[in-house]
Amino acid sequence: MSVSKIDKDGDFTFGQNQGNYISKSAQIAQNVVTGLRSFKNDWLLDTDHGIDWFSILGNRNNEKTIRREIERMVLETPGVKSIEKLDIMTSSDREATIYLSYTDIYNESFSEQIGLPTT
């Protein structure tokens, strides 16, 4: 199976025929990042998809909840076999970044750095 490739800004790519589609490990990596950036109740076809960022980022002492939701979302992504490392770094100006390393079903290891939405 293949999916439409998105660019660094999260927009679909067009005009390159088959070059606009990805599969296997690239597809899994894109789905991991897209899933972590998704807000719960935001997708009409699956309102449970994504993370309820609005609820969990507005609370104090929620590091465990954030970590648990990230782990859930990544491990529910089809093709992800295991999470090797997960770190969440926050800054004083209310920004957060996920540092994630995981292995997919093709035994490829990936490291991703994903910015979290801010409130």
JSON list of C-alpha atoms in Angstrom, two decimals:
[
{"chain": "A", "resi": 1, "resn": "MET", "atom": "CA", "xyz": [0.00, 0.00, 0.00]},
{"chain": "A", "resi": 2, "resn": "SER", "atom": "CA", "xyz": [1.13, 3.55, -0.61]},
{"chain": "A", "resi": 3, "resn": "VAL", "atom": "CA", "xyz": [-0.01, 6.97, 0.56]},
{"chain": "A", "resi": 4, "resn": "SER", "atom": "CA", "xyz": [0.29, 10.50, -0.76]},
{"chain": "A", "resi": 5, "resn": "LYS", "atom": "CA", "xyz": [3.53, 12.14, 0.27]},
{"chain": "A", "resi": 6, "resn": "ILE", "atom": "CA", "xyz": [3.37, 15.35, 2.28]},
{"chain": "A", "resi": 7, "resn": "ASP", "atom": "CA", "xyz": [6.00, 18.06, 2.28]},
{"chain": "A", "resi": 8, "resn": "LYS", "atom": "CA", "xyz": [7.79, 19.65, 5.25]},
{"chain": "A", "resi": 9, "resn": "ASP", "atom": "CA", "xyz": [4.83, 22.02, 5.77]},
{"chain": "A", "resi": 10, "resn": "GLY", "atom": "CA", "xyz": [2.30, 19.17, 5.96]},
{"chain": "A", "resi": 11, "resn": "ASP", "atom": "CA", "xyz": [0.81, 19.79, 2.51]},
{"chain": "A", "resi": 12, "resn": "PHE", "atom": "CA", "xyz": [0.16, 17.09, -0.09]},
{"chain": "A", "resi": 13, "resn": "THR", "atom": "CA", "xyz": [2.62, 17.04, -2.99]},
{"chain": "A", "resi": 14, "resn": "PHE", "atom": "CA", "xyz": [1.45, 17.10, -6.61]},
{"chain": "A", "resi": 15, "resn": "GLY", "atom": "CA", "xyz": [2.83, 16.98, -10.14]},
{"chain": "A", "resi": 16, "resn": "GLN", "atom": "CA", "xyz": [5.32, 14.12, -9.91]},
{"chain": "A", "resi": 17, "resn": "ASN", "atom": "CA", "xyz": [3.05, 11.16, -10.74]},
{"chain": "A", "resi": 18, "resn": "GLN", "atom": "CA", "xyz": [4.33, 8.14, -8.77]},
{"chain": "A", "resi": 19, "resn": "GLY", "atom": "CA", "xyz": [6.89, 10.40, -7.09]},
{"chain": "A", "resi": 20, "resn": "ASN", "atom": "CA", "xyz": [4.02, 11.80, -5.03]},
{"chain": "A", "resi": 21, "resn": "TYR", "atom": "CA", "xyz": [3.43, 8.47, -3.29]},
{"chain": "A", "resi": 22, "resn": "ILE", "atom": "CA", "xyz": [5.42, 6.68, -0.60]},
{"chain": "A", "resi": 23, "resn": "SER", "atom": "CA", "xyz": [5.25, 3.17, 0.84]},
{"chain": "A", "resi": 24, "resn": "LYS", "atom": "CA", "xyz": [6.86, 0.84, 3.38]},
{"chain": "A", "resi": 25, "resn": "SER", "atom": "CA", "xyz": [9.12, 2.56, 5.92]},
{"chain": "A", "resi": 26, "resn": "ALA", "atom": "CA", "xyz": [8.62, 6.06, 4.50]},
{"chain": "A", "resi": 27, "resn": "GLN", "atom": "CA", "xyz": [4.86, 5.62, 4.77]},
{"chain": "A", "resi": 28, "resn": "ILE", "atom": "CA", "xyz": [5.11, 4.43, 8.38]},
{"chain": "A", "resi": 29, "resn": "ALA", "atom": "CA", "xyz": [7.38, 7.35, 9.31]},
{"chain": "A", "resi": 30, "resn": "GLN", "atom": "CA", "xyz": [4.99, 9.86, 7.75]},
{"chain": "A", "resi": 31, "resn": "ASN", "atom": "CA", "xyz": [2.02, 8.26, 9.52]},
{"chain": "A", "resi": 32, "resn": "VAL", "atom": "CA", "xyz": [3.81, 8.45, 12.90]},
{"chain": "A", "resi": 33, "resn": "VAL", "atom": "CA", "xyz": [4.51, 12.17, 12.53]},
{"chain": "A", "resi": 34, "resn": "THR", "atom": "CA", "xyz": [1.05, 12.91, 11.15]},
{"chain": "A", "resi": 35, "resn": "GLY", "atom": "CA", "xyz": [-0.60, 10.95, 13.96]},
{"chain": "A", "resi": 36, "resn": "LEU", "atom": "CA", "xyz": [1.30, 12.83, 16.65]},
{"chain": "A", "resi": 37, "resn": "ARG", "atom": "CA", "xyz": [0.35, 16.15, 15.11]},
{"chain": "A", "resi": 38, "resn": "SER", "atom": "CA", "xyz": [-3.32, 15.18, 14.86]},
{"chain": "A", "resi": 39, "resn": "PHE", "atom": "CA", "xyz": [-5.94, 16.51, 17.24]},
{"chain": "A", "resi": 40, "resn": "LYS", "atom": "CA", "xyz": [-8.61, 14.17, 18.58]},
{"chain": "A", "resi": 41, "resn": "ASN", "atom": "CA", "xyz": [-12.09, 14.78, 17.08]},
{"chain": "A", "resi": 42, "resn": "ASP", "atom": "CA", "xyz": [-10.49, 16.57, 14.11]},
{"chain": "A", "resi": 43, "resn": "TRP", "atom": "CA", "xyz": [-10.98, 13.86, 11.47]},
{"chain": "A", "resi": 44, "resn": "LEU", "atom": "CA", "xyz": [-14.55, 13.31, 10.34]},
{"chain": "A", "resi": 45, "resn": "LEU", "atom": "CA", "xyz": [-14.04, 9.62, 9.50]},
{"chain": "A", "resi": 46, "resn": "ASP", "atom": "CA", "xyz": [-12.40, 8.68, 12.82]},
{"chain": "A", "resi": 47, "resn": "THR", "atom": "CA", "xyz": [-13.06, 11.03, 15.72]},
{"chain": "A", "resi": 48, "resn": "ASP", "atom": "CA", "xyz": [-10.91, 8.91, 18.06]},
{"chain": "A", "resi": 49, "resn": "HIS", "atom": "CA", "xyz": [-7.80, 9.36, 15.89]},
{"chain": "A", "resi": 50, "resn": "GLY", "atom": "CA", "xyz": [-5.16, 11.71, 17.26]},
{"chain": "A", "resi": 51, "resn": "ILE", "atom": "CA", "xyz": [-4.35, 13.06, 20.69]},
{"chain": "A", "resi": 52, "resn": "ASP", "atom": "CA", "xyz": [-6.54, 15.30, 22.81]},
{"chain": "A", "resi": 53, "resn": "TRP", "atom": "CA", "xyz": [-3.86, 18.01, 22.92]},
{"chain": "A", "resi": 54, "resn": "PHE", "atom": "CA", "xyz": [-6.28, 20.72, 24.05]},
{"chain": "A", "resi": 55, "resn": "SER", "atom": "CA", "xyz": [-7.11, 18.84, 27.25]},
{"chain": "A", "resi": 56, "resn": "ILE", "atom": "CA", "xyz": [-3.71, 17.50, 28.22]},
{"chain": "A", "resi": 57, "resn": "LEU", "atom": "CA", "xyz": [-1.55, 20.52, 27.39]},
{"chain": "A", "resi": 58, "resn": "GLY", "atom": "CA", "xyz": [-3.71, 22.82, 29.49]},
{"chain": "A", "resi": 59, "resn": "ASN", "atom": "CA", "xyz": [-3.07, 20.92, 32.73]},
{"chain": "A", "resi": 60, "resn": "ARG", "atom": "CA", "xyz": [-0.14, 21.00, 35.13]},
{"chain": "A", "resi": 61, "resn": "ASN", "atom": "CA", "xyz": [1.89, 17.92, 36.04]},
{"chain": "A", "resi": 62, "resn": "ASN", "atom": "CA", "xyz": [0.71, 16.05, 32.97]},
{"chain": "A", "resi": 63, "resn": "GLU", "atom": "CA", "xyz": [4.02, 14.61, 31.77]},
{"chain": "A", "resi": 64, "resn": "LYS", "atom": "CA", "xyz": [2.89, 11.02, 32.38]},
{"chain": "A", "resi": 65, "resn": "THR", "atom": "CA", "xyz": [-0.34, 11.59, 30.47]},
{"chain": "A", "resi": 66, "resn": "ILE", "atom": "CA", "xyz": [1.50, 13.15, 27.54]},
{"chain": "A", "resi": 67, "resn": "ARG", "atom": "CA", "xyz": [4.04, 10.32, 27.45]},
{"chain": "A", "resi": 68, "resn": "ARG", "atom": "CA", "xyz": [1.30, 7.68, 27.63]},
{"chain": "A", "resi": 69, "resn": "GLU", "atom": "CA", "xyz": [-0.68, 9.32, 24.80]},
{"chain": "A", "resi": 70, "resn": "ILE", "atom": "CA", "xyz": [2.40, 9.62, 22.59]},
{"chain": "A", "resi": 71, "resn": "GLU", "atom": "CA", "xyz": [3.29, 5.97, 23.20]},
{"chain": "A", "resi": 72, "resn": "ARG", "atom": "CA", "xyz": [-0.29, 4.92, 22.44]},
{"chain": "A", "resi": 73, "resn": "MET", "atom": "CA", "xyz": [-0.44, 6.90, 19.21]},
{"chain": "A", "resi": 74, "resn": "VAL", "atom": "CA", "xyz": [2.94, 5.65, 17.96]},
{"chain": "A", "resi": 75, "resn": "LEU", "atom": "CA", "xyz": [2.32, 2.00, 18.82]},
{"chain": "A", "resi": 76, "resn": "GLU", "atom": "CA", "xyz": [-1.15, 2.12, 17.23]},
{"chain": "A", "resi": 77, "resn": "THR", "atom": "CA", "xyz": [0.38, 3.31, 13.96]},
{"chain": "A", "resi": 78, "resn": "PRO", "atom": "CA", "xyz": [0.31, 0.35, 11.55]},
{"chain": "A", "resi": 79, "resn": "GLY", "atom": "CA", "xyz": [3.84, -0.89, 10.93]},
{"chain": "A", "resi": 80, "resn": "VAL", "atom": "CA", "xyz": [5.48, 0.33, 14.13]},
{"chain": "A", "resi": 81, "resn": "LYS", "atom": "CA", "xyz": [7.09, -2.56, 15.97]},
{"chain": "A", "resi": 82, "resn": "SER", "atom": "CA", "xyz": [8.60, -0.88, 19.03]},
{"chain": "A", "resi": 83, "resn": "ILE", "atom": "CA", "xyz": [9.61, 2.39, 20.61]},
{"chain": "A", "resi": 84, "resn": "GLU", "atom": "CA", "xyz": [13.29, 2.52, 21.46]},
{"chain": "A", "resi": 85, "resn": "LYS", "atom": "CA", "xyz": [13.47, 5.96, 23.05]},
{"chain": "A", "resi": 86, "resn": "LEU", "atom": "CA", "xyz": [11.05, 8.75, 23.89]},
{"chain": "A", "resi": 87, "resn": "ASP", "atom": "CA", "xyz": [12.02, 12.11, 25.36]},
{"chain": "A", "resi": 88, "resn": "ILE", "atom": "CA", "xyz": [9.89, 15.22, 25.69]},
{"chain": "A", "resi": 89, "resn": "MET", "atom": "CA", "xyz": [11.68, 18.52, 26.12]},
{"chain": "A", "resi": 90, "resn": "THR", "atom": "CA", "xyz": [9.86, 21.67, 27.15]},
{"chain": "A", "resi": 91, "resn": "SER", "atom": "CA", "xyz": [11.02, 25.27, 27.16]},
{"chain": "A", "resi": 92, "resn": "SER", "atom": "CA", "xyz": [10.11, 28.22, 29.30]},
{"chain": "A", "resi": 93, "resn": "ASP", "atom": "CA", "xyz": [8.13, 29.77, 26.44]},
{"chain": "A", "resi": 94, "resn": "ARG", "atom": "CA", "xyz": [5.60, 26.90, 26.44]},
{"chain": "A", "resi": 95, "resn": "GLU", "atom": "CA", "xyz": [7.08, 24.99, 23.52]},
{"chain": "A", "resi": 96, "resn": "ALA", "atom": "CA", "xyz": [7.62, 21.26, 23.54]},
{"chain": "A", "resi": 97, "resn": "THR", "atom": "CA", "xyz": [9.49, 18.87, 21.28]},
{"chain": "A", "resi": 98, "resn": "ILE", "atom": "CA", "xyz": [9.21, 15.08, 21.08]},
{"chain": "A", "resi": 99, "resn": "TYR", "atom": "CA", "xyz": [12.40, 13.13, 20.43]},
{"chain": "A", "resi": 100, "resn": "LEU", "atom": "CA", "xyz": [11.36, 9.66, 19.31]},
{"chain": "A", "resi": 101, "resn": "SER", "atom": "CA", "xyz": [13.26, 6.60, 18.14]},
{"chain": "A", "resi": 102, "resn": "TYR", "atom": "CA", "xyz": [11.34, 3.55, 16.94]},
{"chain": "A", "resi": 103, "resn": "THR", "atom": "CA", "xyz": [11.67, 0.42, 14.81]},
{"chain": "A", "resi": 104, "resn": "ASP", "atom": "CA", "xyz": [9.21, -0.55, 12.09]},
{"chain": "A", "resi": 105, "resn": "ILE", "atom": "CA", "xyz": [8.15, -3.94, 10.74]},
{"chain": "A", "resi": 106, "resn": "TYR", "atom": "CA", "xyz": [10.85, -3.73, 8.07]},
{"chain": "A", "resi": 107, "resn": "ASN", "atom": "CA", "xyz": [13.46, -3.55, 10.88]},
{"chain": "A", "resi": 108, "resn": "GLU", "atom": "CA", "xyz": [14.29, 0.03, 9.94]},
{"chain": "A", "resi": 109, "resn": "SER", "atom": "CA", "xyz": [15.09, 2.37, 12.83]},
{"chain": "A", "resi": 110, "resn": "PHE", "atom": "CA", "xyz": [13.92, 5.97, 12.73]},
{"chain": "A", "resi": 111, "resn": "SER", "atom": "CA", "xyz": [14.59, 9.00, 14.88]},
{"chain": "A", "resi": 112, "resn": "GLU", "atom": "CA", "xyz": [12.10, 11.82, 14.68]},
{"chain": "A", "resi": 113, "resn": "GLN", "atom": "CA", "xyz": [12.01, 15.29, 16.20]},
{"chain": "A", "resi": 114, "resn": "ILE", "atom": "CA", "xyz": [8.44, 16.58, 16.33]},
{"chain": "A", "resi": 115, "resn": "GLY", "atom": "CA", "xyz": [7.25, 19.94, 17.58]},
{"chain": "A", "resi": 116, "resn": "LEU", "atom": "CA", "xyz": [4.11, 19.81, 19.73]},
{"chain": "A", "resi": 117, "resn": "PRO", "atom": "CA", "xyz": [1.24, 22.23, 19.41]},
{"chain": "A", "resi": 118, "resn": "THR", "atom": "CA", "xyz": [1.30, 24.98, 22.01]},
{"chain": "A", "resi": 119, "resn": "THR", "atom": "CA", "xyz": [-1.62, 26.42, 23.91]}
]
